[in-house]
Coordinates of C-alpha atoms in Angstrom, one line a residue:
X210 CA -36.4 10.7 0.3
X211 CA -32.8 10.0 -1.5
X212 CA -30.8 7.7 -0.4
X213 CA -27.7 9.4 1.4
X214 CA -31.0 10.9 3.5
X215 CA -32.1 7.6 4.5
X216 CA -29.1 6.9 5.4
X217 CA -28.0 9.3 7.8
X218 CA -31.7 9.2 9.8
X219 CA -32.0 7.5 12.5
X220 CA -29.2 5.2 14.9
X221 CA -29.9 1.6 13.6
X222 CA -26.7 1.3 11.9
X223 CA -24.3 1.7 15.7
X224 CA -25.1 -1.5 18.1
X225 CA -26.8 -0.4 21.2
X226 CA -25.4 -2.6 23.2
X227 CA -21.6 -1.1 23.3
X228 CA -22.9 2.8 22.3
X229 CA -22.0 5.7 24.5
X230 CA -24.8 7.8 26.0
X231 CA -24.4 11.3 24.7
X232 CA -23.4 14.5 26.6
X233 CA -26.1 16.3 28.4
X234 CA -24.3 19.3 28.1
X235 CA -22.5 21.0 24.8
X236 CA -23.4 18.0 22.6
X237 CA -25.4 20.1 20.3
X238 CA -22.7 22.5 19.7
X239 CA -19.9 20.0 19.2
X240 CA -22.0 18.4 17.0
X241 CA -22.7 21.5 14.6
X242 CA -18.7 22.3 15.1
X243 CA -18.1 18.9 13.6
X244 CA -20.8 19.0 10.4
X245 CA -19.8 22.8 9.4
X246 CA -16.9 24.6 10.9
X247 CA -17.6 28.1 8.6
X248 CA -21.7 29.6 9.5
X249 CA -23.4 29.1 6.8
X250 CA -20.8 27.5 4.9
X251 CA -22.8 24.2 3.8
X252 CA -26.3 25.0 3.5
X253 CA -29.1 23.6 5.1
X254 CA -28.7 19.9 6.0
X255 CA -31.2 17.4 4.4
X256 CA -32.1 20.4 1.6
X257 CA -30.9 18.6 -1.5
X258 CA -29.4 21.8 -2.5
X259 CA -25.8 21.7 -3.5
X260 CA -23.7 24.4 -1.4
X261 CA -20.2 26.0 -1.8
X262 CA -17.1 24.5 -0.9
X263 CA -15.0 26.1 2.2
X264 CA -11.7 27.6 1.8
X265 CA -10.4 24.5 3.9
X266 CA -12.1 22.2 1.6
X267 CA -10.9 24.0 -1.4
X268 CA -6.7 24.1 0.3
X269 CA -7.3 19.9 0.7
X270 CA -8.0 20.0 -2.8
X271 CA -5.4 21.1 -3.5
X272 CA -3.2 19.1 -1.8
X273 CA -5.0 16.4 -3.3
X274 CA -4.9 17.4 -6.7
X275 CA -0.6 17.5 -6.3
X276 CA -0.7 14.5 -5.0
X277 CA -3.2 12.8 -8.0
X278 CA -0.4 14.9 -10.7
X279 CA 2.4 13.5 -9.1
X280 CA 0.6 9.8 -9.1
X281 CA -0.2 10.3 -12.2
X282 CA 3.3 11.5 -13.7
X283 CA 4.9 8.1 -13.0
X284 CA 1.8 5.8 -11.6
X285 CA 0.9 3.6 -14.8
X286 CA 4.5 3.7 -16.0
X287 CA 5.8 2.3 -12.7
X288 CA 4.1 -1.1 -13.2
X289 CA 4.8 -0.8 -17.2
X290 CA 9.2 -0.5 -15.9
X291 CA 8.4 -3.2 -13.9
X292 CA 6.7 -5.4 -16.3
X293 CA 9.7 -4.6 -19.0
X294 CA 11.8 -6.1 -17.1
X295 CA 10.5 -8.7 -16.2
X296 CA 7.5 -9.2 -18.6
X297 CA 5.5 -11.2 -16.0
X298 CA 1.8 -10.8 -14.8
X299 CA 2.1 -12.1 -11.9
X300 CA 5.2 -9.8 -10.4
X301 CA 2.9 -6.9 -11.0
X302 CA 0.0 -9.1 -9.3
X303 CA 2.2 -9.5 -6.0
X304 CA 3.4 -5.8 -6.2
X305 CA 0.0 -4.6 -6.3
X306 CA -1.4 -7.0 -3.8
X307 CA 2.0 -5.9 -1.0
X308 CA 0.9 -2.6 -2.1
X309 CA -3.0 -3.4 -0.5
X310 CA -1.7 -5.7 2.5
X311 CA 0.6 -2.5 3.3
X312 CA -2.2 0.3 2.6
X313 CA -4.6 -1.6 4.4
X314 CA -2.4 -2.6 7.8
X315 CA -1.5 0.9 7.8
X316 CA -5.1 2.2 7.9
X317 CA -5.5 0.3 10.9
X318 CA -2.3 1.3 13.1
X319 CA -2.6 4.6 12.0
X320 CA -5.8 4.9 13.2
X321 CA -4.2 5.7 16.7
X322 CA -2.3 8.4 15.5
X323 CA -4.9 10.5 13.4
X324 CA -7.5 9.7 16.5
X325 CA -5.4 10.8 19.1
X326 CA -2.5 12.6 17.7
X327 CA -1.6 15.0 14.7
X328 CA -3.8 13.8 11.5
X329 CA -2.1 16.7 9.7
X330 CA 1.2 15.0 10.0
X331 CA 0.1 11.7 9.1
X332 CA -1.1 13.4 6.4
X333 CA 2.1 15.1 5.5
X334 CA 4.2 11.8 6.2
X335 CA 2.2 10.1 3.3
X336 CA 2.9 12.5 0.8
X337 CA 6.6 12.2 1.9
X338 CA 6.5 8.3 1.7
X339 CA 5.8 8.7 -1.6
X340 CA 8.1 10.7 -2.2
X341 CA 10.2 8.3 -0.5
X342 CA 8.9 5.3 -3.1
X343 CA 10.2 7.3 -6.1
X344 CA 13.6 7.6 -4.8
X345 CA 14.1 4.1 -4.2
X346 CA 12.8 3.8 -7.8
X347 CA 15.4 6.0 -8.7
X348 CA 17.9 4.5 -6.8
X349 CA 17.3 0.7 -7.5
X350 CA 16.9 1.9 -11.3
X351 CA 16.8 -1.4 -13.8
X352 CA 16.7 -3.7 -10.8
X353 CA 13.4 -2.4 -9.6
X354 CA 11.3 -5.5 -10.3
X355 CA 13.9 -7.7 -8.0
X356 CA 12.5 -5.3 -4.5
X357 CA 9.2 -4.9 -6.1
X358 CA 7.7 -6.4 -2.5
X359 CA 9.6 -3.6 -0.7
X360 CA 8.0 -0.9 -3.5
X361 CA 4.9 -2.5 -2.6
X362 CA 5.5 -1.9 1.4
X363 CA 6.9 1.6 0.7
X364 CA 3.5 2.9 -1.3
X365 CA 1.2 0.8 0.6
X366 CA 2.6 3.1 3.0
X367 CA 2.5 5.9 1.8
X368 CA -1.8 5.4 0.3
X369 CA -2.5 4.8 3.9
X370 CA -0.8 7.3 5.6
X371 CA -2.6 10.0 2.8
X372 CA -5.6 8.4 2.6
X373 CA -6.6 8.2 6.5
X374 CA -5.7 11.5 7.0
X375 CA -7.1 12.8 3.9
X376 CA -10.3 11.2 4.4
X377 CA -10.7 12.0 8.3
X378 CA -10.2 15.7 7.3
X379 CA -12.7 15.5 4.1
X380 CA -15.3 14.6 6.3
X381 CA -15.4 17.5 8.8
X382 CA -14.7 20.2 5.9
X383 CA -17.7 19.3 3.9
X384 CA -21.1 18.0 4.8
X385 CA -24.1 16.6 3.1
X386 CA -24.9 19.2 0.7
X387 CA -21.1 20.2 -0.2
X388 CA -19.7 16.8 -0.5
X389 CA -21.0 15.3 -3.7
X390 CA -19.7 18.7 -4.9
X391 CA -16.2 18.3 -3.4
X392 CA -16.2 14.6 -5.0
X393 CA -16.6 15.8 -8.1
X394 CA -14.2 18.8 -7.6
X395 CA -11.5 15.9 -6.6
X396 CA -12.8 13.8 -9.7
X397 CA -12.5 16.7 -11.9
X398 CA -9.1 17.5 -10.5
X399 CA -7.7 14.2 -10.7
X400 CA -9.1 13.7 -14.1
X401 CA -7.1 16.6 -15.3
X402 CA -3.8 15.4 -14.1
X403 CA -4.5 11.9 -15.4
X404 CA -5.4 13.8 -19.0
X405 CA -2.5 15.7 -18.5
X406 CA 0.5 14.2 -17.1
X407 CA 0.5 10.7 -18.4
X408 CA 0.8 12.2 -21.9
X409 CA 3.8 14.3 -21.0
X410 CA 5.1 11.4 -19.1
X411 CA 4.9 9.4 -22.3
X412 CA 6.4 12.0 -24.4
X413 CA 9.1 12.5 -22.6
X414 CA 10.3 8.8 -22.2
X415 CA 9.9 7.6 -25.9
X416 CA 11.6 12.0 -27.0
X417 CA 14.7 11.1 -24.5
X418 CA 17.1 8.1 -24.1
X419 CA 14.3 4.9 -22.6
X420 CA 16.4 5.1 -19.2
X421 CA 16.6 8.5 -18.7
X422 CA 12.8 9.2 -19.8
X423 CA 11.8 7.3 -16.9
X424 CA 14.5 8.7 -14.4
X425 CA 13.3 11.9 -15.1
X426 CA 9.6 11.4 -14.8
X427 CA 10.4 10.0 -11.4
X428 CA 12.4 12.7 -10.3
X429 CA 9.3 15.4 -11.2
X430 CA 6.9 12.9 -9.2
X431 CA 9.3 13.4 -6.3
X432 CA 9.6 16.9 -6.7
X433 CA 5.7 17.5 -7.1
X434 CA 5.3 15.2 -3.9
X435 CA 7.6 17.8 -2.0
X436 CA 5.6 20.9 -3.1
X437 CA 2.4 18.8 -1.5
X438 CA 4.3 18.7 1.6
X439 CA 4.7 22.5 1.9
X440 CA 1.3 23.4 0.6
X441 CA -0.5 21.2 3.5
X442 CA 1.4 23.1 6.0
X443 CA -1.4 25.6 5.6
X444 CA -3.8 23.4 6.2
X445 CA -5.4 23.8 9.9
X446 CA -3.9 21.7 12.4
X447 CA -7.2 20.0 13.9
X448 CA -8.7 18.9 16.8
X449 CA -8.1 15.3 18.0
X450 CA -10.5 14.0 20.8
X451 CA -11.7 10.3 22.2
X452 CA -9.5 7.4 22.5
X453 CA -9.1 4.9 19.4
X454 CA -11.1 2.0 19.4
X455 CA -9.1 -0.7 17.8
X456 CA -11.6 -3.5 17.1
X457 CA -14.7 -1.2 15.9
X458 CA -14.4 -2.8 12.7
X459 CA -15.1 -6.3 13.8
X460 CA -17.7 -5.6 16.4
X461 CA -19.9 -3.2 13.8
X462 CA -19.4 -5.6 10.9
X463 CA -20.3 -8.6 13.6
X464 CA -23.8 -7.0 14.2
X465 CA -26.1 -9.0 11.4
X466 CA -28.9 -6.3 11.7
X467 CA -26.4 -3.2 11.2
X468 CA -26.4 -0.9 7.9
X469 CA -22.8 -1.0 8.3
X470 CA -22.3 -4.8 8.0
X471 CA -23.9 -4.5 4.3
X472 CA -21.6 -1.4 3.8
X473 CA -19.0 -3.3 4.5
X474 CA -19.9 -5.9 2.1
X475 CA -20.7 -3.7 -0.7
X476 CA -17.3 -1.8 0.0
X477 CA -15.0 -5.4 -0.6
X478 CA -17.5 -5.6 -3.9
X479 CA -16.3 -2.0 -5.2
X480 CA -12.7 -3.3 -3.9
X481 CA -12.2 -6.4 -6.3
X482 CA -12.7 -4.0 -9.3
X483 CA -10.2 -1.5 -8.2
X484 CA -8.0 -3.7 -7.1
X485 CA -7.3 -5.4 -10.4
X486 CA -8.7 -2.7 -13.0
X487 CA -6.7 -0.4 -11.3
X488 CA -3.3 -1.3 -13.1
X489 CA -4.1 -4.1 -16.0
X490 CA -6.3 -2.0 -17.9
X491 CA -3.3 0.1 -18.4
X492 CA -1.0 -2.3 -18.9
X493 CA -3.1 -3.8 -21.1
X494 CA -2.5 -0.6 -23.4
X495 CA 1.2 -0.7 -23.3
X496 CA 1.6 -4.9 -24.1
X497 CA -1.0 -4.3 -26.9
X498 CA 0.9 -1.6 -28.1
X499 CA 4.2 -1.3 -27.2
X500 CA 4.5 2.2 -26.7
X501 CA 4.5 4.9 -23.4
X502 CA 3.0 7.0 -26.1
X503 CA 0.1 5.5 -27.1
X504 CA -0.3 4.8 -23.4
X505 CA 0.0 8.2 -22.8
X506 CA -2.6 9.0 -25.7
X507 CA -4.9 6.6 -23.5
X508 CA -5.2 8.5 -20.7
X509 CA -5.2 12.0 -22.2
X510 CA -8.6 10.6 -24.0
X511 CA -10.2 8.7 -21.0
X512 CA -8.9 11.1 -18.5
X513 CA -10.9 14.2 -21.2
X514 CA -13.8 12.0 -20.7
X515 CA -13.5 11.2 -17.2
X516 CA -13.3 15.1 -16.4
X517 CA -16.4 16.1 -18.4
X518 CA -18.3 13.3 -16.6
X519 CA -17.1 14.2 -13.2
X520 CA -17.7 17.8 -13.7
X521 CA -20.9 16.6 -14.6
X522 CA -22.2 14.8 -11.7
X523 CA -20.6 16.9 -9.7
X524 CA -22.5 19.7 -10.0
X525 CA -25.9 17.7 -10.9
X526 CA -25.6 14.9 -8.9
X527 CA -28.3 15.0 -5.7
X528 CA -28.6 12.8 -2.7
X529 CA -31.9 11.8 -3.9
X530 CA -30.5 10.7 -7.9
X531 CA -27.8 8.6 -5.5
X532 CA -29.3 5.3 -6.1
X533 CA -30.6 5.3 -10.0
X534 CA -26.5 7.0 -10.7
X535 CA -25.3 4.0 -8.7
X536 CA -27.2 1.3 -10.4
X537 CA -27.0 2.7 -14.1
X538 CA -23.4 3.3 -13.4
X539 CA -22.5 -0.3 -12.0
X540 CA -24.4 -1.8 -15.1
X541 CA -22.6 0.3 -17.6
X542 CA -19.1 -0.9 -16.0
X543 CA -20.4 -4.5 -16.8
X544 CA -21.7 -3.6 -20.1
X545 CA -18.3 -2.0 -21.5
X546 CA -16.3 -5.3 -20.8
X547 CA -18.1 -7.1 -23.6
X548 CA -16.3 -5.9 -26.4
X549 CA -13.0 -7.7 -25.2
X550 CA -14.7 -11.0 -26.2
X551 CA -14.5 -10.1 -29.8
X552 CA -11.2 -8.7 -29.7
X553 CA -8.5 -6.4 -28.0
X554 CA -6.8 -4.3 -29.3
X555 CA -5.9 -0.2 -28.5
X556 CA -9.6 0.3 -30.3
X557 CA -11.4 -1.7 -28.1
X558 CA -9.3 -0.9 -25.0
X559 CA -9.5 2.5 -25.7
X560 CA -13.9 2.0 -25.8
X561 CA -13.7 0.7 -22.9
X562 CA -11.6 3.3 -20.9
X563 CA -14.0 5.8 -22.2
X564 CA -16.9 4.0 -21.3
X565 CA -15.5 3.7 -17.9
X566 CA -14.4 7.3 -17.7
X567 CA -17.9 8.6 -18.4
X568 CA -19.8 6.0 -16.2
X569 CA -17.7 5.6 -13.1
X570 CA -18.6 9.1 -11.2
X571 CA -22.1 8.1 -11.3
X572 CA -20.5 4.5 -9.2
X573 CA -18.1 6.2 -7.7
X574 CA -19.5 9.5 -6.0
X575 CA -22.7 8.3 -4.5
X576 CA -20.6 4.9 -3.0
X577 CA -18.4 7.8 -1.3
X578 CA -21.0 10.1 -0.5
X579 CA -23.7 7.7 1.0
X580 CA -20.7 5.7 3.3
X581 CA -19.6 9.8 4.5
X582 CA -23.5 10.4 5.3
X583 CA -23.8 7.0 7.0
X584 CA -20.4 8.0 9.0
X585 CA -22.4 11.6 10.2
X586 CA -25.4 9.9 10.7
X587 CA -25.5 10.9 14.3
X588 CA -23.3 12.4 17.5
X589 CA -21.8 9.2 18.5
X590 CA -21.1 8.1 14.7
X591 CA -19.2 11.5 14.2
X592 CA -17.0 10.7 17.6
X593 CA -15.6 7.4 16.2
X594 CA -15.4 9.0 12.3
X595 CA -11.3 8.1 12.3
X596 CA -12.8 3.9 13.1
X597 CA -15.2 4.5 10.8
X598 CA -13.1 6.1 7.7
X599 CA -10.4 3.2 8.9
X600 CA -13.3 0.5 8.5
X601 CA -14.0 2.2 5.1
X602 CA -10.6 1.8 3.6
X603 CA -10.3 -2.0 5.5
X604 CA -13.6 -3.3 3.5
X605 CA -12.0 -1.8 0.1
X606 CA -8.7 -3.2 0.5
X607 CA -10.3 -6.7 2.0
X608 CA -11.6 -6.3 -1.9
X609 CA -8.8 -5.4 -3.5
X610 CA -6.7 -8.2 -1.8
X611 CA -9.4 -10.5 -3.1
X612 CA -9.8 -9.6 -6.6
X613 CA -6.0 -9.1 -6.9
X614 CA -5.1 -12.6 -5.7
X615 CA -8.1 -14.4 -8.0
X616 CA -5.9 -12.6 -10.5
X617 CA -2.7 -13.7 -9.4
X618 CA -4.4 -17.2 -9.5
X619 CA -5.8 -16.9 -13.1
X620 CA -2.4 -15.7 -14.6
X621 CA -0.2 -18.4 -12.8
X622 CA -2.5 -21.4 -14.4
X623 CA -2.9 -19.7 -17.9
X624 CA -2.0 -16.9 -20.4
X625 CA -5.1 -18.0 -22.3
X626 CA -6.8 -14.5 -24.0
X627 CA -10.5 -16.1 -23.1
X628 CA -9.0 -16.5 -19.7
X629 CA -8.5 -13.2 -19.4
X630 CA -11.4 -11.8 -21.1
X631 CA -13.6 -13.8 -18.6
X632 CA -11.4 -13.3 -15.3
X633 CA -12.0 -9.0 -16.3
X634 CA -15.7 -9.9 -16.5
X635 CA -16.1 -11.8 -13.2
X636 CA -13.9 -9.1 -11.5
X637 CA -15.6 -6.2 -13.7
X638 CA -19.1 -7.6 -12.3
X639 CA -18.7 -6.8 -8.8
X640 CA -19.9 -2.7 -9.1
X641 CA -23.2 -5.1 -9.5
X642 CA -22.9 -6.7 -6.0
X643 CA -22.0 -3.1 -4.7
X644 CA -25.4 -1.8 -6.3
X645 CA -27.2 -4.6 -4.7
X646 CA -25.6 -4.4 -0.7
X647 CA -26.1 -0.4 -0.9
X648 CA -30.0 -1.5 -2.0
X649 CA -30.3 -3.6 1.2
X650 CA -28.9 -0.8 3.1
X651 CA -31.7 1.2 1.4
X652 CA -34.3 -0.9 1.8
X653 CA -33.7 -1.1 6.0
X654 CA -33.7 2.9 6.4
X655 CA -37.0 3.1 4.4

């Protein structure tokens, strides 16, 4: 047995002590209602066999795959503006780290709404948020980096807002045997617009007048942002049921024999990467080399490779490989960091973005796919899936927070290049501990 099917067998992982008893009548049909909404739509539960994607699933694709072109237009050259003017680590440190506080306080209050309200217009509000961020972009111009905690509030915002809803609507559109399939769709979609955009982005700005590069690459992420809005308008308003439980978190993560408390933990591991690789690798690129171009030329290659790879696993990739992917993946995102100790440079940055693009779905997809399996693990787990996706995104920004104030930390004390090299590898080690937490996780559903 794999390991997303451990890990949905069984009740272990909710306390008994504060559970709900279910329904004696209709229980059965709302749960089937929640897992598949089309007949037939996601194959058999439990039969390892991948199954096609719904027309639902395939419109929030969509909608994702504006929003990831749109991010990826204008998202590594935000923090590169930034930087230019005012060449300083840690001001991109505190912008990113505003950004998580925001994303992850908004995950929480939000909760409320996409439990008991309209998730569809959270979902829409995000998408406009960000547009929202680019404006004031546009509108603060050169003097960006002197508001860059307000940008930080604004697209913390705007992630959490998307995100919630996003995620709250994934889960009931796909289902065990469609969603590593619908992960790698959304990889292999936001691959493409990372291969894609960046390099245009790039073009443009060092083609056209520096200033005007950049307003205009802003103004199409705005505009891109807009047509996301429309599209999810034809997106099915959903059901909304229950009341919100505001402190699920603390009391699941409390419970010391609970799957979810090592979850959790391994979550805030996969956090302190992302929240630090997530814009310094790529910044890296552009004070290495000086040039949106070559930063552009980055991400066309590692985005190419990142696509391949995610197509890949994406139509390979079975509940029962979950747990060798994840533990060859989180090695080989140790393993690529080692070449920075001998020097760094666009060659050796550029190795490592490869090696990262071609290694991180087999992290990334089962991480996602074993937490959504967990979250549909049973009747009562499926009623509190808006706490459970809000827990989710609180564990990885708990990480992120971490790893991006150690970083802030590092870069106030020195500017040292061993420094560095060795703050990337402590931070670039956690995938490890994230391996090891989903293992113990494992090991208690055997």
């Amino acid at each position: 047995m794999g390991l997303g099917e451990r890990m949905h067998t069984g009740t272990k992982h909710f306390p008994d002590h504060w559970t709900r008893k279910s329904s004696k009548s209709g229980a059965g049909h709302e749960w089937r209602q929640v897992r598949r909404e089309v007949p037939g739509g996601g194959g058999r539960e439990g039969s390892g066999k991948s199954a096609p994607l719904t027309g639902q699933s395939r419109l929030l694709l969509t909608v994702n795959g504006l929003f990831a072109a749109a991010n990826a237009l204008s998202g590594v050259f935000v923090n590169v503006y930034l930087w230019k003017a005012k060449h300083d680590f840690s001001v991109i440190g505190w912008f990113t780290l505003v950004h998580h506080l925001s994303m992850a306080l908004t995950f929480w209050l939000a909760g409320k709404w996409v439990k008991e309200h309209n998730k569809m217009n959270c979902l829409r509000t995000g998408v406009a948020v960000a547009a929202l961020f680019y404006l004031l972009v546009l509108w603060f111009g050169e003097q960006s980096a002197d508001y860059y905690v307000l940008l930080g509030a604004v697209q913390g915002l705007s992630s959490g807002l998307f995100w919630l809803a996003f995620n709250v609507v994934y889960f009931e559109v796909t289902d065990p045997d469609n969603r590593d399939r619908f992960n790698g769709a959304a990889g292999l979609l936001g691959s493409g617009a990372g291969m894609i955009a960046p390099w245009i982005s790039g073009f443009l700005i060092v083609r056209m007048q520096e200033t005007n590069g950049y307003r205009l690459i802003f103004t199409l992420s705005l505009i891109v942002f807009c047509i996301g809005v429309i599209v999810s308008f034809f997106l099915k308003k959903r059901k909304t049921s229950g009341n919100y439980e505001w402190f699920l978190t603390w009391r699941c993560l409390r419970q010391k024999d609970t799957a979810w408390r090592k979850v959790g933990l391994a979550l805030m591991a996969q956090g302190v990467r992302e929240g630090v690789f997530g814009f310094f690798i790529a910044l890296l690129v552009f004070v290495h080399t000086g040039s949106e171009m070559k930063l552009g030329n980055f991400s066309l290659l590692t985005s190419a490779a990142a696509l391949i790879s995610f197509m890949l696993a994406g139509r390979w990739l079975r509940p029962e490989y979950r747990p060798k992917a994840l533990l060859i993946g989180a090695v080989m995102l140790v393993l690529i960091i080692f070449p920075f100790f001998w020097k760094v440079d666009f060659v050796t940055l550029l190795m490592f973005g490869i090696g990262a693009a071609v290694f991180y779905p087999l992290y990334a997809i089962p991480m996602t796919s074993i937490v959504f399996d967990l979250i549909g693990g049973d009747e009562e787990s499926v009623k509190r899936r808006e706490e459970y996706i809000v827990m989710r995104e609180l564990a990885l920004n708990a990480g992120r927070l971490l790893g991006t104030a150690v970083f802030i930390t590092v870069v106030s004390l020195t500017r040292s290049p061993a420094a560095m090299n060795w703050l990337l590898l402590a931070i670039g080690s956690s995938p490890i501990a994230a391996w090891y937490w989903m293992r113990k996780v494992k090991a208690d559903k055997a």
